[in-house]
């Protein structure tokens, strides 16, 4: 059998392969040869074969059949064999394999070998990939070698010990005695590895840390060594660009950091040396900067005096101006870590940081962006925002979402004026509109709603923005919502802030319809557009027929969402036209409950709004499963699912909160620009009473039973009785159950009950049980009203009743003043 | 601590891989493939550091070879650059003006040198001279052995 080919030969051969297939063929052939050679237990060429196998393994081919051969090599007497054997073990095996344990014996023997290079191999292998079991078995040997006078072995033993401790932390104790004199060594290798060992021990165990601080007086020793390194003359052996042993300096600084952390005495002891290193280190090359970097990290982490901290931040500031982008990157990363604790110092470098936004390197840009957001405050918001918006324009797509979110947050916190805030939002939407996060849309809508005086300006700008381009979904969604809401302001050209544009109702509908038709519009966007069109039916005067047509067309849309909306809106036109204007009224000012998203608490003087539900995130409050109890159920008890926000279909003729625009002087949220009783909102600091009242069944306590009921209305055969209950949890809440009965011979159909209360009260109307009051008192309609009366004022109510009776429409207004005191006191 | 070091060519051919944390072969392959892709996509003007998974990656290109180290959060990136440079210097001194071919054909020597310089992800000896001397002596030990076997091969011992 010919001798197996040499390693170099094989490499040369494989490299001549022109295709992957050719290479694979060569490899397979050689593997077969190697396998048979292994089977023959050939000692002479085992080394060569394993080496070849390792090469093929590096190319990506399986080599597991060589694992056992590695052990045989390790067990051999020849150094050449051992070298390749150990290399093979390190490459082919990981500690997951059981064959590993076989190695323990080999290593143990080699740790005690007469040749230091063999011992070195064993230490290296153990220190790189020894499993916990192996470490446990061999720790004793390592510890022995740690105490040897041979510096070649000592340094290796130290790093091997580090690995042992990482694998089996409990063994840390046994290395403690050996560490006693490690720092007295002259040999830099031993010094370096000893510092690494001490670092590992101090990091892992607070007891060790305390021990080294107090008993061993580590800090003075380290300071001494560091000082020698800096002050000593040129040492060719350890010199790197004029700096003496930078690797050791950096490791010492790192150990000092751990020792000085949270410890005043240690921090003080190292103060001088840190200042010395910080000021004397040569900064022209990377190596000097590496030391400075470590110094800065240490200064910031220990209890250093303020002068030193300022020095550190200034070093970072200088780093920011360095030509070397690596240094700039490192500076930005460090500043990001310190910006919380040393905010003012970092602020001084703000302009440099902002300049880094224009850097070419992606990592630097990202850091600069994060740092910029951390530095934004009330004073610099205008300038910073200019830079950040410019950055948003020009940055890579992967940043845009984060940048947009950051801008929104910053704008929200520090906006100097509402106009500025809206402008900023507009700018973001138009430049990075498609990258804006989905949750930004409801936030923005809420913000716009709350900036009452800016409505005209906002809707005008949004309209102009989507005229040109309606592909950016978040922008289109916000625009559609606003147009639907404030379309009347748009066509009447009321804008004060800028030149009002001339827009006709048809033009507005044109753009909304284009959005509906466009392929680029998502289903959600279409929903917004359709609802906006619907809302305009009450705000526009000339184009109602066109709107009707559009709505009816989408009644047969393939998109189920759109279809359902359209069908419901259609119904609104046909059967419930009398309610349309009330339902599509202007949105009230929303109040933010949480910072996560606009969980609106809406003034619920019985107002209904189909639109807002689309803009809400899935209710973070109670889920709509508890229908009548839904906090976010603006329609005052309509059976609404979050998806389809319309009232009419679910309730036959209920007023579940219909607006009472007739009842003028009583507080209503009808008027668009009027801030709808926001005064009463702040009074509710706890979660809205709506929830309180019905949050648990049984709802009410027995005290309620003591309140007498009243007849609120009795006329023409229609009698309405009020019964009262008071909530246990919230004394400001009164729950009134009305019962309507009909003593005439004919049923009263399409019965709608509406109520209004004085300004200081709040009202919520839940769904009625039905809309027919049967004749001859054979049944009643019940409906629940919840009244919040935080000021405990005398309860008054105006009610309006509409129904059909004997073929004609009836309507009546009445005032209810006979509330018993127990119901409101 | 350094988790691993990779050497690979511009074409994505792996020339050396040293792992300091126990990882399965499959996992290693995956990480190597992923990281190579990321590093090779970097443009020349970009900085030498990037974030990958939960590690920091320090890489530097020397001629046709990328030297790539993955370090942990508290490790100093700038000194890792120096570390990479030191390793290249060692190779250079050993091979005499090292080039990629040297490392391809003598990969086992590249490993031996690395194992004299680093252990468990940390520097063993900060003296170039000391590391090179150790390698030299170990090589001598090898050579002392082989004349014997060469003679044996020829049937003369």
Coordinates of N, CA and C in Angstrom, one line a residue, chain A residues 426 458-468 479 483 490 501-504 507-508 511:
Chain A
X426 N -45.9 66.4 10.5 CA -46.1 66.4 9.1 C -44.9 66.1 8.3
X458 N -54.0 71.9 10.1 CA -53.5 70.6 10.0 C -54.2 69.9 8.8
X459 N -55.5 70.0 8.7 CA -56.2 69.3 7.7 C -55.8 69.8 6.3
X460 N -55.5 71.1 6.3 CA -55.1 71.7 5.0 C -53.7 71.1 4.6
X461 N -52.8 71.1 5.5 CA -51.5 70.5 5.2 C -51.5 69.1 4.8
X462 N -52.3 68.3 5.6 CA -52.4 66.9 5.3 C -53.0 66.7 3.9
X463 N -54.1 67.5 3.6 CA -54.7 67.4 2.3 C -53.7 67.6 1.2
X464 N -52.9 68.7 1.3 CA -51.9 69.0 0.3 C -50.9 67.8 0.2
X465 N -50.6 67.3 1.4 CA -49.5 66.2 1.3 C -50.0 65.0 0.6
X466 N -51.2 64.6 0.7 CA -51.6 63.4 0.0 C -52.1 63.6 -1.4
X467 N -52.3 64.9 -1.7 CA -52.7 65.2 -3.1 C -51.7 64.6 -4.1
X468 N -50.4 64.9 -3.7 CA -49.4 64.5 -4.7 C -49.2 63.0 -4.6
X479 N -54.2 61.4 7.3 CA -54.8 62.4 6.5 C -56.3 62.1 6.3
X483 N -59.3 64.5 7.3 CA -60.2 65.1 6.3 C -61.6 64.8 6.6
X490 N -61.8 72.5 5.8 CA -61.0 72.5 4.6 C -61.7 73.2 3.4
X501 N -56.3 77.3 1.1 CA -56.4 76.9 -0.3 C -57.9 76.7 -0.6
X502 N -58.1 76.8 -1.9 CA -59.5 76.7 -2.4 C -59.7 75.2 -2.8
X503 N -60.5 74.6 -2.0 CA -60.8 73.2 -2.3 C -62.3 73.0 -2.4
X504 N -62.8 72.3 -3.4 CA -64.2 72.0 -3.4 C -64.5 70.7 -2.8
X507 N -63.5 67.9 -5.0 CA -62.0 67.6 -5.0 C -61.6 66.7 -3.8
X508 N -62.2 67.1 -2.7 CA -61.9 66.3 -1.5 C -62.3 64.8 -1.6
X511 N -60.0 62.8 -3.9 CA -58.8 62.2 -3.3 C -59.1 61.0 -2.4

